[in-house]
Short mmCIF file of C-alpha atoms in Angstrom, two decimals:
data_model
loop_
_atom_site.label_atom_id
_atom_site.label_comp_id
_atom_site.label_asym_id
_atom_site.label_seq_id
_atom_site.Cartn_x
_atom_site.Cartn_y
_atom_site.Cartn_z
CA UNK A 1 0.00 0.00 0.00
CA UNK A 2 1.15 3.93 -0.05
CA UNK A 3 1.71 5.67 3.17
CA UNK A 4 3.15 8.79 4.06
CA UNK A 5 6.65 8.19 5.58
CA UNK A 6 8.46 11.14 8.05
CA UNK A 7 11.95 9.35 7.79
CA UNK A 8 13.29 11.69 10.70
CA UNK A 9 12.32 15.11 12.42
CA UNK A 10 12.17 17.68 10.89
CA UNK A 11 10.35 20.55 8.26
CA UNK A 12 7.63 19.15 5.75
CA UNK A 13 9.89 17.92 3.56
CA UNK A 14 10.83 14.95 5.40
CA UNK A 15 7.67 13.40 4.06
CA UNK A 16 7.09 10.93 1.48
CA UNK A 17 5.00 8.95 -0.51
CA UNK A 18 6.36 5.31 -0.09
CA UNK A 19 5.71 1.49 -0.90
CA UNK A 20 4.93 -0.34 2.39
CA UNK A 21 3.64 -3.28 3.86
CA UNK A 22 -0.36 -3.52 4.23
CA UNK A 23 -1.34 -4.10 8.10
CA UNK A 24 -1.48 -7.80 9.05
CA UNK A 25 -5.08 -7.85 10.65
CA UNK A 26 -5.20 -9.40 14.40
CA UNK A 27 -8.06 -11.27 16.50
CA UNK A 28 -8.88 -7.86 18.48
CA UNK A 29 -8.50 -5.45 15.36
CA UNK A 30 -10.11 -4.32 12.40
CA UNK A 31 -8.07 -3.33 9.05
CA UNK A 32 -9.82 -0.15 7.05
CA UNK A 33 -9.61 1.62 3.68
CA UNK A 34 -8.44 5.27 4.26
CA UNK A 35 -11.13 7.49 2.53
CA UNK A 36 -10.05 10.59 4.10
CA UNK A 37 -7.33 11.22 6.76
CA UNK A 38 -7.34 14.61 8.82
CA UNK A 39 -4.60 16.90 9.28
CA UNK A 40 -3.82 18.43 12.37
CA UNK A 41 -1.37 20.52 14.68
CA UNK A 42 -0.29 17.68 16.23
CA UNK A 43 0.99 16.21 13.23
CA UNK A 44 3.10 19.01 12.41
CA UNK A 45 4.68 18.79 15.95
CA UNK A 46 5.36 15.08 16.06
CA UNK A 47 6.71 15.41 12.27
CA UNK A 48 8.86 18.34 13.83
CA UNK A 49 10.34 16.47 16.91
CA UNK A 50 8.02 19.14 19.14
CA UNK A 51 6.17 15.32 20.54
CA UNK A 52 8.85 12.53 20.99
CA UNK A 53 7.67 9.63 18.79
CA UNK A 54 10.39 7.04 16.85
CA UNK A 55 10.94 7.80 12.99
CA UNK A 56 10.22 6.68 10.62
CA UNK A 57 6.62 6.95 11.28
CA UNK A 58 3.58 7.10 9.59
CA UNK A 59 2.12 10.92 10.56
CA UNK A 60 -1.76 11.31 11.38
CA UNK A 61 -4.33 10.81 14.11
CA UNK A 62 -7.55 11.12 12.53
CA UNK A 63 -9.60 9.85 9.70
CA UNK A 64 -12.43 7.74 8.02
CA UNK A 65 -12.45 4.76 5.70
CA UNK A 66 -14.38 1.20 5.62
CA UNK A 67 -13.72 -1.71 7.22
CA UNK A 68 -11.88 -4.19 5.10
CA UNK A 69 -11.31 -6.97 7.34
CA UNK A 70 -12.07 -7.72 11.09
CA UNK A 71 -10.55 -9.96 13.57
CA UNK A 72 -12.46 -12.85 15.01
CA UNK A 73 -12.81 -11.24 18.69
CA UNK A 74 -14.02 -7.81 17.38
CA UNK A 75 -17.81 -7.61 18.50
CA UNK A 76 -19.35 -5.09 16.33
CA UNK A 77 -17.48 -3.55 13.78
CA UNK A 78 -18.18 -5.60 10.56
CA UNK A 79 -16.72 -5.63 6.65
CA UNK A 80 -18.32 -2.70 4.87
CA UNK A 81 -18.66 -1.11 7.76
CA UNK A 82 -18.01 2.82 7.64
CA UNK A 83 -16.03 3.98 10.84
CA UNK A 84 -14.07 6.91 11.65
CA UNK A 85 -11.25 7.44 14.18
CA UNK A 86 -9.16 10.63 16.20
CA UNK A 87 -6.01 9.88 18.72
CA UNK A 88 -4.42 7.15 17.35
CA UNK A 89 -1.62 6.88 14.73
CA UNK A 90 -0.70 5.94 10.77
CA UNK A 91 -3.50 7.74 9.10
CA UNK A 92 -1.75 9.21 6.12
CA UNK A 93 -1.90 6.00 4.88
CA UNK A 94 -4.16 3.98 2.13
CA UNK A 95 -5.11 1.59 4.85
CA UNK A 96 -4.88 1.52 8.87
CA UNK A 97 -5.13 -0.73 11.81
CA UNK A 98 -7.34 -0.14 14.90
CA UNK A 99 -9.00 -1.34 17.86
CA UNK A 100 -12.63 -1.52 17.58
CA UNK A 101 -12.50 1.14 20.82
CA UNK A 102 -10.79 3.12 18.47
CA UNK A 103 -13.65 3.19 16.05
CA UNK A 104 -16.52 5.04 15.70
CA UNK A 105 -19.70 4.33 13.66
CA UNK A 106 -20.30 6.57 10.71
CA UNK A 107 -23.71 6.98 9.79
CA UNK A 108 -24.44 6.07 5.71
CA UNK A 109 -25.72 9.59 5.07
CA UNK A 110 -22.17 10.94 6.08
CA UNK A 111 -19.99 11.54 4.30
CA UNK A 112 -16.33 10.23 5.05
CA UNK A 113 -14.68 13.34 4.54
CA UNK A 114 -16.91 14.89 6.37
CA UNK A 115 -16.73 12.33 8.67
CA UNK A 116 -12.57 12.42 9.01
CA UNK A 117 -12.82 16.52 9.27
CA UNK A 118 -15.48 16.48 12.28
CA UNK A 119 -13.62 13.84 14.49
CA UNK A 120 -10.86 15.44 16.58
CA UNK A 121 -12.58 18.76 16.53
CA UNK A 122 -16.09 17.97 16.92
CA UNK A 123 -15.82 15.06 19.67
CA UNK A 124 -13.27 18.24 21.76
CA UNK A 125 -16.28 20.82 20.86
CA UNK A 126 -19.21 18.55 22.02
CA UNK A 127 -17.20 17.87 25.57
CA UNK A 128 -16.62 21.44 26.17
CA UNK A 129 -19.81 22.57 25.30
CA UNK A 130 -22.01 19.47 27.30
CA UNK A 131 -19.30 18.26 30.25
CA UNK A 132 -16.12 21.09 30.87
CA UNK A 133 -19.54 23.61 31.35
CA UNK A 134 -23.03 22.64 30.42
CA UNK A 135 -23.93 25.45 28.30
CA UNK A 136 -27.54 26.12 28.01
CA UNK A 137 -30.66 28.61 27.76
CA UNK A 138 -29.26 31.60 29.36
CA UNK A 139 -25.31 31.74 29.13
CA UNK A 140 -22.89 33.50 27.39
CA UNK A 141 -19.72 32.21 26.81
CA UNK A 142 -16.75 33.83 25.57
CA UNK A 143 -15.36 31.48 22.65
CA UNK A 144 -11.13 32.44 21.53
CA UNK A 145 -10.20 31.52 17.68
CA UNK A 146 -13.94 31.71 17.12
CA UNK A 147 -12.87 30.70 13.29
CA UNK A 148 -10.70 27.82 14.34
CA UNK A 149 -12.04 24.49 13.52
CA UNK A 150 -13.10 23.64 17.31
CA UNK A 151 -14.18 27.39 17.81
CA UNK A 152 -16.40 26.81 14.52
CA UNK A 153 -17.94 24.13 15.37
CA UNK A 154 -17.99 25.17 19.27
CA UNK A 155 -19.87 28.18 18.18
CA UNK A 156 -22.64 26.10 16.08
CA UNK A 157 -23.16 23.39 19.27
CA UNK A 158 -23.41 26.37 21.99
CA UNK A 159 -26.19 28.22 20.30
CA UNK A 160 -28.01 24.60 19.62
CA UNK A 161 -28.07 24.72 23.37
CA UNK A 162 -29.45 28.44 23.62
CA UNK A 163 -25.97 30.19 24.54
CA UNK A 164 -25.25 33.16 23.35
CA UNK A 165 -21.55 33.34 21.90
CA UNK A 166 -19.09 36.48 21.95
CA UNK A 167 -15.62 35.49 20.00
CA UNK A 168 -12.10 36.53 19.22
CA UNK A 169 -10.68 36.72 15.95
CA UNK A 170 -7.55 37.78 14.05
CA UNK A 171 -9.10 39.14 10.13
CA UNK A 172 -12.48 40.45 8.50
CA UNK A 173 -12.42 37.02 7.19
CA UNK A 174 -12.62 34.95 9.98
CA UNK A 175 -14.96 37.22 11.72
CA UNK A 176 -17.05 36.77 8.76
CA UNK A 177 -17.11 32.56 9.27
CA UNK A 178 -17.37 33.24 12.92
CA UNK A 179 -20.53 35.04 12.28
CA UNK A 180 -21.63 32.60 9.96
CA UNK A 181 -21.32 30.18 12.54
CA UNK A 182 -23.74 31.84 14.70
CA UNK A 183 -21.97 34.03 17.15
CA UNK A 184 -23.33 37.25 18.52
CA UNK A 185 -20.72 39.15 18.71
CA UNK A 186 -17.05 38.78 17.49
CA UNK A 187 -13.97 41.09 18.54
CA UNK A 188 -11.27 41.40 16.31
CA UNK A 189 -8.36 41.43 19.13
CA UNK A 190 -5.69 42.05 16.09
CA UNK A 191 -6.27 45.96 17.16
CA UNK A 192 -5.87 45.58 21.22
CA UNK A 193 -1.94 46.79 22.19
CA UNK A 194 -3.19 45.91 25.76
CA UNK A 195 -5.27 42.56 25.50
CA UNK A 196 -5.36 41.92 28.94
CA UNK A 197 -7.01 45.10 30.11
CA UNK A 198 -8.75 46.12 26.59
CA UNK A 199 -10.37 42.63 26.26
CA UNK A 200 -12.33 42.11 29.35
CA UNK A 201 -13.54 45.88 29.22
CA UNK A 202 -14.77 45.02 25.98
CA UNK A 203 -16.63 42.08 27.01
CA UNK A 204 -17.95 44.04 29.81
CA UNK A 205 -19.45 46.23 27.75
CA UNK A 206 -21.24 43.40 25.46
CA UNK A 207 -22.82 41.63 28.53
CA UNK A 208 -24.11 44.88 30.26
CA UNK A 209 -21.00 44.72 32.72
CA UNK A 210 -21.25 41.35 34.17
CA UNK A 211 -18.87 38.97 32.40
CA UNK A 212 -19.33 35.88 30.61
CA UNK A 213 -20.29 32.82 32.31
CA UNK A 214 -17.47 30.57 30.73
CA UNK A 215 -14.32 31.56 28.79
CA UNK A 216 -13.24 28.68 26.51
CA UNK A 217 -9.76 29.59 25.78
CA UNK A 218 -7.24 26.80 23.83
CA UNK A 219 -4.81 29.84 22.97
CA UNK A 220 -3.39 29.64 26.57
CA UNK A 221 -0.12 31.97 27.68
CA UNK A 222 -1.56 35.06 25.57
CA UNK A 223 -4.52 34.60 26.29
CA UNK A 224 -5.37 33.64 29.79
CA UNK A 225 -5.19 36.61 31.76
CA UNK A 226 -7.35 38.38 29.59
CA UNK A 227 -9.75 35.52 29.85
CA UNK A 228 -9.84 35.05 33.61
CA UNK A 229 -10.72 39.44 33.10
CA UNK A 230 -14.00 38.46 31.58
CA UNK A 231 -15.51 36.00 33.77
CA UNK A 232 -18.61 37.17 35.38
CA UNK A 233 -18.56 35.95 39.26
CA UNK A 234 -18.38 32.39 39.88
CA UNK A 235 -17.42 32.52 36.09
CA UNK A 236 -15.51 29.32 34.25
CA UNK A 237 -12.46 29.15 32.52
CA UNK A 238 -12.20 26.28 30.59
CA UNK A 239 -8.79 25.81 29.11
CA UNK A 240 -7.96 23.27 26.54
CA UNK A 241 -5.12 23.92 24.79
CA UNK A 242 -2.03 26.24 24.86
CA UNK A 243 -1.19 27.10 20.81
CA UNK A 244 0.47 30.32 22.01
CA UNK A 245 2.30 28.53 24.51
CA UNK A 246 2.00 26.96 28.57
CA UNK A 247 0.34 29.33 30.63
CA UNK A 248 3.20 29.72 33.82
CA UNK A 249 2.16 28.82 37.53
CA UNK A 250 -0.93 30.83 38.92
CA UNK A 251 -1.31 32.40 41.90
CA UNK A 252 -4.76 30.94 42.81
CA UNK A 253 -5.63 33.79 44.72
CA UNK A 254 -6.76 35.35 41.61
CA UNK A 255 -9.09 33.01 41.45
CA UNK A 256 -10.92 34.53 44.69
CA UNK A 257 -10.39 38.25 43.97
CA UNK A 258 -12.04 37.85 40.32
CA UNK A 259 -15.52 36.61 41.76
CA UNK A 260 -14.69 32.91 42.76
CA UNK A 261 -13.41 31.51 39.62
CA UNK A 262 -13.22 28.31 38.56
CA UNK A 263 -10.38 27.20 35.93
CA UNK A 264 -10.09 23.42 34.55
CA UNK A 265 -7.39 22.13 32.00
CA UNK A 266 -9.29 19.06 30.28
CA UNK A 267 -8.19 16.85 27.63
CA UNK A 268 -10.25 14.86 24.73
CA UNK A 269 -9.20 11.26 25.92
CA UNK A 270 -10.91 11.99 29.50
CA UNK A 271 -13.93 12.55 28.42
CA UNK A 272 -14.00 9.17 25.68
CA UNK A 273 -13.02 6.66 28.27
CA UNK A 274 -16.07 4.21 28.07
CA UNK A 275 -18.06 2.99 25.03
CA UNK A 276 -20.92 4.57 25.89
CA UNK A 277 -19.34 7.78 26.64
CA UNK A 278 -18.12 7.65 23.21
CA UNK A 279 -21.22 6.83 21.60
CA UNK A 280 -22.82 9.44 22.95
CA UNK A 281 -20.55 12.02 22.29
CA UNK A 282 -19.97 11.14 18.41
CA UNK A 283 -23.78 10.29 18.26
CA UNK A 284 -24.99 13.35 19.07
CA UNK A 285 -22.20 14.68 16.67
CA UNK A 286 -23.25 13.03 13.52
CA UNK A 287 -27.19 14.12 14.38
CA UNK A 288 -26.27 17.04 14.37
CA UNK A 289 -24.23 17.27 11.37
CA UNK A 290 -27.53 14.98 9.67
CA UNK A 291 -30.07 17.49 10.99
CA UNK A 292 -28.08 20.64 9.88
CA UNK A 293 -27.55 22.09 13.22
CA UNK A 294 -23.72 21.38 12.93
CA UNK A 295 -21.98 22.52 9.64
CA UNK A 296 -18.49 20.89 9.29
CA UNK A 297 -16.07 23.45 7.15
CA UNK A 298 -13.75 21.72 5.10
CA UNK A 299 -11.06 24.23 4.20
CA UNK A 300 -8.95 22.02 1.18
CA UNK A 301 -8.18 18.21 0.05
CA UNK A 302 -4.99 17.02 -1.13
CA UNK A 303 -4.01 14.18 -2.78
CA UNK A 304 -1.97 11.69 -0.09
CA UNK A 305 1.17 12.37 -1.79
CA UNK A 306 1.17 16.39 -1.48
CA UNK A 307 1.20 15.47 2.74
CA UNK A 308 4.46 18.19 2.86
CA UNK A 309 2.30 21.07 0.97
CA UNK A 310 -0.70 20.37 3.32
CA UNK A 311 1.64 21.15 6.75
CA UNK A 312 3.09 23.95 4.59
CA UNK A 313 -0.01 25.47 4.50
CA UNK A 314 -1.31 24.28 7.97
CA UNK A 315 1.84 25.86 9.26
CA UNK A 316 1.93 29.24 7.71
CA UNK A 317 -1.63 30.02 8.69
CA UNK A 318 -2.80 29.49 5.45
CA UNK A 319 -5.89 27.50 5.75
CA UNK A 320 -9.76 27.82 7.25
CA UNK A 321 -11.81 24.76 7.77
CA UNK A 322 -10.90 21.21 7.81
CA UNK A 323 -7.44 20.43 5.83
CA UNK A 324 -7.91 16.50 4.67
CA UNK A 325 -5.77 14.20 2.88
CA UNK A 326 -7.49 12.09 0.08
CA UNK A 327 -5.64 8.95 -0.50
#
């Protein structure tokens, strides 16, 4: 079969299309056609040596395909089965081997690439919006990267749930998809010199001086003291990621003198860690996505081979939506 092959750490270009070995198929796993395999950060970062993992490695986490062939312990994924997958490994590949935990069921009305593009993103948007905070009638939450693939689709599943949204963006054009998305109000932080103070006055003016109820904030070090500024009292901050870097020890003090905050640091495998946790999560997912609450962006495609010119553009900020890889 072709796979993508990172031969050692480094920039894009240690990628390449190469001959390998198909997956031998075992008792308690089930061997799938690649249809369409996600691209993500944390590609780029385990490509780049940023994640310790041992080269030469097949890059990618996510993805969708049909099962091929299923060991004779696997319970209920079957041949011809459609399944799709996020946190595991060797998805830039024209086939893939994975645990039946690993998989989840793709309805036949979805499609697998949109299938592969609402996986990582969608399954981290649907915990943050139901179990981090339950949003419903009556909150406002303050949503960073409102035009980021979770913010997107964070945005969508928090006014489902009769939340009002306020976000942060960089450009005209991802305020635009923010508001497409269904946000009420977007700021366009690119023109702050003083995010920290200008930011929370901001959102103090939007919610009639009282603060959001949650702050969902995967930016992290540039982000969070501005964020723990807009809370209302007894406000959230939820934060899941850190793409402008760690946020540094916090005196929790601050915690008490801004209203009795709350801050939590959750992670997508905690909240997928029985089978029917993750059936409900990526059930309600795909209805949504059927019923046309939940509109999953897909940015580009590229062909399996052009792997190094999708990071390239992942990379340099070039893309919106979902990038996929199409084997």
């Amino acid at each position: 079969m072709k796979a993508i092959i990172a031969s050692h750490a480094g920039g894009p270009e240690v990628m390449s299309l190469a001959d390998v070995p198909a997956p031998d198929c075992s008792p308690d796993r089930v061997r799938v056609r690649v249809e369409a395999a996600g691209v993500n950060f944390i590609d780029t970062y385990r490509r780049a040596g940023v994640y310790p993992v041992e080269f030469p490695m097949i890059p990618g986490s996510e993805g969708a395909g049909t099962v091929i062939e299923a060991g004779g312990d696997v319970t209920w994924a079957a041949v011809g089965d459609r399944v799709a997958w996020t946190s595991t490994s060797d998805s830039y590949a024209e086939q893939i081997l994975l645990g039946e935990g690993d998989c989840y069921a793709v309805p036949d009305a979805v499609a697998s690439d949109t299938a592969a593009a609402s996986m990582l993103q969608g399954l981290t948007a649907h915990y943050l919006a139901t179990s981090s905070f339950e949003l419903g009638e009556g909150h406002t939450a303050l949503v960073h990267a409102g035009a980021g693939g979770v913010g997107l689709l964070l945005t969508q599943l928090a006014v489902a749930r009769g939340s009002r949204v306020v976000t942060t963006v960089s450009s005209e054009r991802k305020e635009a998809l923010s508001r497409e998305a269904g946000a009420d109000a977007v700021i366009r932080y690119d023109r702050f010199t003083d995010m920290a103070h200008e930011l929370p006055q901001e959102v103090r003016d939007l919610t009639d001086g009282q603060g959001v109820d949650v702050v969902y904030d995967g930016v992290g070090k540039s982000t969070f003291d501005a964020s723990l500024g807009c809370l209302a009292v007894r406000g959230t901050m939820v934060l899941f990621g850190g793409a402008s870097g760690q946020v540094p020890p916090v005196d929790l003090q601050r915690l008490n003198a801004g209203g009795s905050l709350s801050v939590t640091r959750p992670s997508l495998g905690h909240f997928l860690r029985t089978p029917e946790e993750r059936a409900w999560r990526s059930g309600e997912l795909f209805a949504a996505i059927l019923n046309g609450s939940l509109d999953v962006r897909i940015g580009s495609r590229y062909p399996l081979e052009e792997a190094p010119d999708a990071h390239r553009a992942l990379e340099g900020r070039r893309t919106t939506g979902k990038v996929l890889l199409i084997p």
